[in-house]
Coordinates of C-alpha atoms and ligand atoms in Angstrom, one line a residue:
M1 CA 12.5 -63.6 -42.7
A2 CA 15.3 -66.2 -42.4
S3 CA 18.1 -65.6 -44.9
P4 CA 19.0 -68.5 -47.4
Q5 CA 21.8 -69.7 -45.2
G6 CA 19.1 -70.2 -42.5
S7 CA 20.8 -67.6 -40.2
R8 CA 18.5 -65.5 -38.1
A9 CA 17.2 -62.2 -39.6
P10 CA 18.7 -59.1 -37.9
L11 CA 16.6 -58.1 -34.9
E12 CA 14.7 -54.8 -35.3
F13 CA 14.0 -52.0 -32.7
G14 CA 17.4 -52.8 -31.0
G15 CA 16.5 -56.4 -30.2
P16 CA 15.4 -57.5 -26.8
L17 CA 17.1 -54.5 -25.0
G18 CA 15.4 -52.0 -27.3
A19 CA 12.1 -53.8 -27.1
A20 CA 12.2 -53.9 -23.3
A21 CA 13.2 -50.2 -23.1
L22 CA 10.3 -49.3 -25.4
M23 CA 7.8 -51.2 -23.4
L24 CA 8.8 -49.1 -20.4
L25 CA 9.3 -45.8 -22.2
L26 CA 6.2 -45.7 -24.3
P27 CA 3.6 -46.1 -21.4
A28 CA 5.7 -43.7 -19.3
T29 CA 5.8 -41.2 -22.1
M30 CA 2.1 -41.3 -22.7
F31 CA 1.5 -41.0 -18.9
H32 CA 3.8 -38.0 -18.8
L33 CA 2.1 -36.3 -21.7
L34 CA -1.3 -36.8 -20.2
L35 CA -0.2 -35.2 -16.9
V36 CA 1.7 -32.3 -18.5
V37 CA -1.0 -31.4 -21.0
R38 CA -3.4 -30.7 -18.1
S39 CA -0.8 -28.6 -16.2
G40 CA -0.5 -24.8 -16.5
P41 CA 3.1 -24.7 -17.7
A42 CA 2.5 -27.6 -20.0
R43 CA 6.3 -28.1 -20.3
L44 CA 7.0 -31.1 -22.6
L45 CA 10.6 -31.4 -21.4
G46 CA 9.9 -30.6 -17.7
P47 CA 9.0 -33.0 -15.0
P48 CA 5.3 -33.9 -14.6
P49 CA 3.5 -31.3 -12.3
Y50 CA 2.3 -34.0 -9.9
L51 CA 2.0 -37.8 -9.6
P52 CA -1.6 -38.8 -9.0
G53 CA -2.3 -41.4 -6.3
L54 CA -3.4 -45.0 -7.2
Q55 CA -7.0 -44.1 -6.1
V56 CA -7.0 -41.6 -8.9
L57 CA -5.5 -43.9 -11.5
W58 CA -7.5 -47.0 -10.7
S59 CA -11.2 -46.7 -11.7
P60 CA -13.3 -49.9 -12.1
R61 CA -15.9 -47.7 -13.8
M62 CA -13.4 -46.5 -16.4
L63 CA -12.2 -50.1 -17.0
L64 CA -15.8 -51.2 -17.5
L65 CA -16.4 -48.3 -19.9
W66 CA -13.3 -49.1 -21.9
L67 CA -14.2 -52.8 -22.1
T68 CA -17.7 -51.9 -23.1
W69 CA -16.3 -49.7 -25.9
L70 CA -14.0 -52.5 -27.0
G71 CA -16.9 -55.0 -26.9
L72 CA -19.2 -52.6 -28.9
Q73 CA -16.5 -52.2 -31.6
A74 CA -16.0 -56.0 -31.7
A75 CA -19.7 -56.5 -32.1
L76 CA -19.9 -53.9 -34.9
Y77 CA -16.8 -55.5 -36.5
L78 CA -18.6 -58.9 -36.5
L79 CA -21.8 -57.6 -38.2
P80 CA -22.5 -60.0 -41.2
A81 CA -23.2 -57.1 -43.7
R82 CA -19.5 -56.3 -44.5
K83 CA -17.2 -56.5 -47.5
V84 CA -14.5 -59.2 -47.2
A85 CA -11.2 -58.3 -49.0
E86 CA -8.4 -60.7 -49.6
G87 CA -5.1 -60.0 -48.0
Q88 CA -1.8 -59.9 -49.9
E89 CA -0.6 -63.2 -51.2
L90 CA 3.1 -64.1 -50.7
K91 CA 5.3 -64.7 -53.7
D92 CA 4.9 -68.4 -53.9
K93 CA 1.3 -68.4 -52.8
S94 CA 2.2 -69.7 -49.4
R95 CA 2.8 -68.1 -46.0
L96 CA 6.4 -67.9 -44.7
L97 CA 6.9 -69.4 -41.2
Y98 CA 8.9 -67.1 -39.0
P99 CA 11.5 -68.9 -36.9
I100 CA 10.7 -68.6 -33.2
N101 CA 14.0 -67.2 -32.0
G102 CA 13.4 -68.2 -28.3
N103 CA 13.5 -64.5 -27.2
P104 CA 10.3 -63.8 -25.1
I105 CA 10.8 -60.0 -24.6
Y106 CA 11.5 -59.3 -28.3
D107 CA 8.7 -61.7 -29.4
F108 CA 6.3 -60.1 -26.9
F109 CA 7.1 -56.6 -28.2
L110 CA 7.0 -57.3 -31.9
G111 CA 4.6 -60.3 -31.9
R112 CA 5.2 -63.4 -33.9
E113 CA 1.7 -64.2 -35.0
L114 CA 1.1 -62.4 -38.3
N115 CA -2.6 -63.0 -38.4
P116 CA -4.0 -63.7 -34.9
R117 CA -7.5 -64.9 -35.5
V118 CA -10.3 -66.7 -33.6
W119 CA -12.6 -68.0 -36.2
S120 CA -13.0 -65.0 -38.6
F121 CA -12.2 -62.4 -35.9
D122 CA -8.8 -61.0 -36.9
F123 CA -7.4 -59.2 -33.8
K124 CA -4.7 -57.2 -35.6
Y125 CA -7.0 -56.1 -38.4
F126 CA -9.7 -55.2 -35.9
C127 CA -7.4 -53.2 -33.6
E128 CA -5.6 -51.4 -36.4
L129 CA -8.5 -49.1 -37.3
R130 CA -11.6 -49.3 -35.1
P131 CA -11.3 -48.9 -31.3
G132 CA -8.2 -46.7 -31.4
L133 CA -8.9 -44.4 -34.4
I134 CA -12.6 -44.0 -33.6
G135 CA -11.7 -43.5 -29.9
W136 CA -9.3 -40.8 -31.0
V137 CA -12.0 -38.7 -32.7
L138 CA -14.4 -39.3 -29.8
I139 CA -11.8 -37.9 -27.3
N140 CA -11.3 -34.9 -29.7
L141 CA -15.1 -34.4 -29.7
A142 CA -15.3 -34.6 -25.9
M143 CA -12.6 -31.9 -25.7
L144 CA -14.5 -29.7 -28.1
M145 CA -17.8 -30.2 -26.2
Q146 CA -16.0 -29.5 -22.9
E147 CA -14.5 -26.3 -24.3
A148 CA -18.0 -25.2 -25.4
E149 CA -19.3 -25.8 -21.8
L150 CA -16.3 -24.0 -20.4
R151 CA -16.1 -21.0 -22.7
G152 CA -19.4 -20.8 -24.4
S153 CA -18.2 -22.1 -27.7
P154 CA -15.3 -24.1 -29.2
S155 CA -12.4 -22.1 -30.4
L156 CA -11.5 -21.9 -34.1
A157 CA -8.3 -23.8 -33.3
M158 CA -10.3 -26.6 -31.6
W159 CA -12.6 -26.8 -34.7
L160 CA -9.6 -27.0 -37.0
V161 CA -7.9 -29.8 -35.0
N162 CA -11.2 -31.8 -34.8
G163 CA -11.9 -31.3 -38.5
F164 CA -8.5 -32.3 -39.7
Q165 CA -8.3 -35.4 -37.6
L166 CA -11.8 -36.4 -38.3
L167 CA -10.9 -36.2 -42.0
Y168 CA -7.9 -38.4 -41.4
V169 CA -9.8 -41.1 -39.5
G170 CA -12.8 -40.9 -41.9
D171 CA -10.3 -41.4 -44.8
A172 CA -8.8 -44.4 -43.1
L173 CA -12.2 -46.1 -42.6
W174 CA -13.3 -45.2 -46.1
H175 CA -10.2 -46.8 -47.5
E176 CA -10.3 -49.7 -44.9
E177 CA -9.2 -52.2 -47.5
A178 CA -5.9 -50.3 -48.0
V179 CA -4.9 -51.3 -44.5
L180 CA -4.3 -54.8 -45.9
T181 CA -1.3 -53.5 -47.8
T182 CA 0.3 -51.8 -44.8
M183 CA 3.5 -53.0 -43.2
D184 CA 1.6 -53.8 -39.9
I185 CA -0.7 -56.3 -41.7
T186 CA 1.7 -57.8 -44.2
H187 CA 4.9 -57.9 -42.1
D188 CA 4.6 -57.2 -38.4
G189 CA 3.4 -59.6 -35.8
F190 CA 0.6 -58.6 -33.4
G191 CA 2.6 -57.9 -30.1
F192 CA 2.8 -55.2 -27.5
M193 CA 3.9 -52.6 -30.1
L194 CA 0.7 -52.8 -32.2
A195 CA -1.6 -53.7 -29.3
F196 CA -0.5 -50.8 -27.2
G197 CA -0.1 -48.6 -30.2
D198 CA -3.6 -49.2 -31.6
L199 CA -5.5 -49.3 -28.3
A200 CA -3.7 -46.7 -26.1
W201 CA -1.0 -44.7 -27.9
V202 CA -3.3 -43.6 -30.8
P203 CA -6.4 -42.5 -28.9
F204 CA -4.6 -40.8 -26.0
T205 CA -1.5 -39.3 -27.6
Y206 CA -2.9 -38.5 -31.1
S207 CA -5.6 -36.4 -29.3
L208 CA -3.0 -34.3 -27.6
Q209 CA -3.6 -31.2 -29.5
A210 CA -7.3 -31.2 -28.7
Q211 CA -6.5 -31.9 -25.0
F212 CA -3.9 -29.1 -25.1
L213 CA -6.4 -26.6 -26.5
L214 CA -9.0 -27.4 -23.8
H215 CA -6.5 -26.5 -21.0
H216 CA -4.5 -23.8 -22.9
P217 CA -6.9 -21.9 -25.3
Q218 CA -5.0 -20.3 -28.2
P219 CA -6.2 -17.3 -30.2
L220 CA -6.3 -18.0 -34.0
G221 CA -7.3 -15.4 -36.7
L222 CA -9.0 -16.3 -39.9
P223 CA -6.0 -15.5 -42.2
V224 CA -3.7 -17.8 -40.3
A225 CA -6.4 -20.5 -40.0
S226 CA -6.8 -20.3 -43.8
V227 CA -3.1 -20.9 -44.3
I228 CA -3.2 -23.9 -41.9
C229 CA -6.2 -25.3 -43.8
L230 CA -4.2 -25.0 -47.0
I231 CA -1.2 -26.8 -45.5
N232 CA -3.5 -29.7 -44.3
A233 CA -5.1 -29.8 -47.8
V234 CA -1.8 -30.1 -49.5
G235 CA -0.7 -32.8 -47.1
Y236 CA -3.9 -34.8 -47.5
Y237 CA -3.7 -34.4 -51.3
I238 CA -0.2 -36.0 -51.4
F239 CA -1.1 -38.6 -48.8
R240 CA -4.2 -39.8 -50.5
G241 CA -2.9 -39.4 -54.0
A242 CA 0.2 -41.5 -53.3
N243 CA -1.5 -44.2 -51.3
S244 CA -4.3 -44.6 -53.9
Q245 CA -1.9 -44.6 -56.8
K246 CA 0.2 -47.4 -55.3
N247 CA -2.8 -49.4 -54.0
T248 CA -4.5 -49.1 -57.4
F249 CA -1.3 -50.2 -59.1
R250 CA -0.9 -53.1 -56.8
K251 CA -4.5 -54.3 -57.3
N252 CA -4.4 -53.9 -61.1
P253 CA -1.4 -52.5 -63.0
S254 CA -3.6 -52.2 -66.1
D255 CA -6.0 -49.8 -64.4
P256 CA -6.3 -46.8 -66.8
R257 CA -5.5 -44.5 -63.9
V258 CA -2.0 -46.0 -63.5
A259 CA -1.4 -47.9 -66.7
D260 CA 0.7 -45.1 -68.3
L261 CA 3.1 -44.8 -65.4
E262 CA 6.7 -45.8 -65.8
T263 CA 7.7 -49.0 -64.0
I264 CA 10.8 -51.1 -63.2
P265 CA 10.3 -54.9 -63.6
T266 CA 11.5 -57.1 -60.8
A267 CA 12.4 -60.8 -60.5
T268 CA 9.2 -61.4 -58.5
G269 CA 7.0 -60.5 -61.4
R270 CA 5.7 -57.4 -59.5
Q271 CA 6.7 -54.0 -60.9
L272 CA 7.9 -50.9 -59.1
L273 CA 6.4 -47.5 -59.9
V274 CA 9.1 -45.1 -60.9
S275 CA 7.0 -42.1 -62.1
G276 CA 4.0 -40.3 -60.6
W277 CA 4.0 -39.8 -56.9
W278 CA 6.5 -42.7 -56.4
G279 CA 8.9 -41.1 -58.9
M280 CA 9.1 -38.0 -56.7
V281 CA 10.4 -39.7 -53.6
R282 CA 10.4 -43.3 -52.4
H283 CA 7.7 -42.7 -49.7
P284 CA 5.5 -39.8 -50.9
N285 CA 2.7 -41.0 -48.7
Y286 CA 4.9 -40.3 -45.6
L287 CA 5.6 -36.8 -46.8
G288 CA 1.8 -36.0 -47.1
D289 CA 1.2 -37.5 -43.6
L290 CA 4.0 -35.4 -42.1
I291 CA 2.6 -32.2 -43.7
M292 CA -0.7 -33.0 -42.1
A293 CA 0.9 -33.6 -38.8
L294 CA 2.4 -30.1 -39.0
A295 CA -1.0 -28.7 -39.8
W296 CA -2.5 -30.4 -36.7
S297 CA 0.1 -28.7 -34.4
L298 CA 0.0 -25.2 -35.9
P299 CA -3.5 -24.2 -34.5
C300 CA -1.9 -24.7 -31.0
G301 CA 0.4 -21.8 -31.5
V302 CA 4.1 -21.7 -30.8
S303 CA 4.1 -20.9 -27.1
H304 CA 4.5 -24.6 -26.1
L305 CA 6.5 -27.5 -27.5
L306 CA 3.9 -30.1 -26.2
P307 CA 1.5 -29.9 -29.2
Y308 CA 4.4 -30.6 -31.5
F309 CA 5.2 -33.9 -29.8
Y310 CA 3.1 -35.8 -32.4
L311 CA 5.1 -34.2 -35.2
L312 CA 8.4 -35.1 -33.5
Y313 CA 7.3 -38.6 -32.7
F314 CA 5.8 -39.2 -36.1
T315 CA 8.9 -38.0 -37.9
A316 CA 11.0 -40.5 -35.9
L317 CA 8.4 -43.2 -36.5
L318 CA 8.3 -42.7 -40.3
V319 CA 12.0 -42.3 -40.7
H320 CA 12.5 -45.6 -38.8
R321 CA 9.6 -47.2 -40.7
E322 CA 11.0 -46.1 -44.0
A323 CA 14.4 -47.7 -43.1
R324 CA 12.6 -51.0 -42.2
D325 CA 10.6 -50.9 -45.4
E326 CA 13.8 -50.3 -47.4
Q327 CA 15.4 -53.4 -45.9
Q328 CA 12.3 -55.4 -46.7
C329 CA 12.1 -54.1 -50.3
L330 CA 15.8 -54.8 -50.8
Q331 CA 15.2 -58.4 -49.7
K332 CA 12.2 -58.6 -52.0
Y333 CA 13.5 -56.9 -55.1
G334 CA 17.3 -56.9 -54.9
L335 CA 18.9 -55.2 -58.0
A336 CA 15.5 -53.8 -59.1
W337 CA 15.3 -51.9 -55.8
H338 CA 18.9 -50.6 -56.3
E339 CA 17.8 -49.3 -59.7
Y340 CA 14.7 -47.7 -58.1
C341 CA 16.9 -46.0 -55.5
R342 CA 19.3 -44.8 -58.2
R343 CA 16.4 -43.2 -60.2
V344 CA 14.5 -42.0 -57.1
P345 CA 17.3 -41.0 -54.7
Y346 CA 15.3 -39.3 -52.0
R347 CA 13.3 -41.2 -49.4
I348 CA 10.7 -38.8 -48.0
L349 CA 11.6 -35.1 -48.6
P350 CA 12.6 -34.1 -52.1
Y351 CA 16.2 -32.9 -52.4
I352 CA 16.6 -33.2 -48.6
Y353 CA 16.1 -36.7 -47.3
Ligands
NDP401 N1 -0.7 -42.0 -38.5 C1 0.2 -42.9 -38.2 O1 0.5 -43.1 -37.0 C2 0.9 -43.8 -39.2 C3 0.5 -43.6 -40.5 N2 1.1 -44.4 -41.5 C4 0.7 -44.2 -42.9 O2 0.3 -45.4 -43.4 C5 0.5 -45.4 -44.8 C6 1.0 -46.8 -45.2 O3 2.4 -46.8 -44.8 P1 3.2 -48.2 -44.6 O4 2.3 -49.2 -44.0 O5 4.5 -47.8 -44.0 O6 3.5 -48.7 -46.1 P2 3.4 -48.1 -47.5 O7 2.0 -47.8 -47.9 O8 4.4 -47.0 -47.6 O9 3.9 -49.3 -48.4 C7 5.2 -49.8 -48.5 C8 5.2 -50.9 -49.5 O10 4.7 -50.4 -50.7 C9 5.3 -51.1 -51.8 N3 6.1 -50.1 -52.6 C10 7.1 -49.3 -52.2 N4 7.6 -48.6 -53.2 C11 6.8 -48.9 -54.3 C12 6.8 -48.5 -55.7 N5 7.7 -47.6 -56.1 N6 6.0 -49.1 -56.5 C13 5.1 -50.0 -56.1 N7 5.0 -50.5 -54.8 C14 5.9 -49.9 -53.9 C15 6.2 -52.1 -51.2 O11 5.5 -53.3 -50.9 P3 5.1 -54.4 -52.1 O12 6.0 -54.1 -53.2 O13 5.4 -55.7 -51.5 O14 3.7 -54.1 -52.4 C16 6.5 -51.5 -49.8 O15 6.9 -52.5 -48.8 C17 1.3 -44.2 -45.1 O16 0.6 -43.2 -45.7 C18 1.8 -43.7 -43.8 O17 2.0 -42.3 -43.8 C19 2.1 -45.3 -41.2 C20 2.5 -45.5 -39.9 C21 1.9 -44.7 -38.8
LIG402 C1 5.6 -45.9 -30.7 C2 4.5 -46.9 -31.0 C3 3.5 -47.2 -29.9 C4 4.4 -47.4 -32.2 C5 3.2 -48.1 -32.7 C6 2.9 -47.4 -34.0 C7 1.4 -47.4 -34.3 C8 0.7 -46.4 -33.4 C9 1.2 -47.1 -35.8 C10 2.0 -48.1 -36.6 C11 1.2 -48.0 -37.9 C12 0.0 -47.4 -37.8 C13 -0.9 -47.1 -38.8 C14 -2.0 -46.2 -38.5 C15 -2.2 -45.7 -37.1 C16 -1.0 -45.8 -36.2 C17 -0.2 -47.1 -36.3 C18 -1.0 -48.3 -35.8 C19 -3.1 -46.0 -39.5 C20 -4.2 -46.9 -39.2 C21 -3.6 -44.5 -39.4 C22 -4.6 -44.2 -40.5 C23 -4.0 -44.3 -41.8 O1 -4.9 -43.9 -42.8 C24 -3.5 -45.7 -42.1 C25 -4.6 -46.7 -42.3 C26 -2.7 -45.7 -43.4 C27 -2.5 -46.1 -41.0 C28 -1.9 -47.5 -41.1 C29 -0.6 -47.6 -40.2

């Protein structure tokens, strides 16, 4: 967003250099992970065990399968029988125009079109949930079925990982409307980051634990499994509770479920919650999400670092995302946000960060 003096807003992700580096690093990282997870040593920090030839990597049949999957999801997305929810309005009812800063690499990475649509087909909204997230649980299911074929039945660890991540995706689809209040929909353009993130990064790296368990079976006793289920339940409780509380408040501050919460008025007319989940830390939903990320890795044991890649990546993503959101909220709310930070000093982890 341009500042009042008209000067260009500071570039995120390290500007063009950071964007270019990420566009090389992310596909390479995903490729490395998919090679290493199939190898015996499964060493996250080691070199990939081998580099497959082009004849292995290029498969017209797989391309056709992927395009068919995308087409199926697009057809289901266009089904007439669906609820239409309004997106977030901007403060003065209009839509800000982002200055095209004449920087192709950065624009290509972050995207400049906030709502890329062809007729009613919203590419960003479609990609955010459907092909990637549903693809993720389908890959998990394929791993579970392949383990059953290989070993007679799926391991308890594979059941846990499948169950936890099915809950997460099912929750996202059940609360589909809540996506409209996420940063991706309200602030980020649809560029390489979200297109690659939604369509490749989510299905193929988020299913890493299930892929790891297929190639590296892990023993898991019931007592430990019960503790891991409890950890995931706590994470989900915080994640869902915080997101629902904020979304309910944003939709209707007078809703009985949130009406008695303490708030801070802002110059925009919107209020900030300062009690309940959002009085504990400034991003309680991230805390719940990170606790679940830990629960997804634990069934893979502690013999390898690879299954914890998601937790490490996700921590970095949410810490960076939280910093971006802070900047946006500071611009939106000014002194009210300073007051919120004074009263709720921790960002994600109570008394730590
Ligand atoms: N699995 C994954 O890969 C990822 C998952 N996520 C998850 O997505 C969910 C959404 O996260 P994200 O999109 O980052 O945005 P959030 O849901 O955290 O929303 C941030 C916005 O909420 C509003 N807000 C912040 N504090 C308050 C407050 N005290 N009172 C009222 N409103 C407030 C502000 O917007 P405004 O005031 O304008 O309404 C702010 O910009 C999270 O649960 C996160 O864990 C996110 C990224 C990746
Ligand atoms: C490093 C890299 C490729 C970055 C791209 C990040 C994206 C993978 C994520 C950015 C925000 C996301 C959200 C979800 C999935 C991952 C991406 C796209 C999300 C749809 C997962 C399910 C949740 O319930 C959610 C709907 C809250 C969430 C929204 C943000």
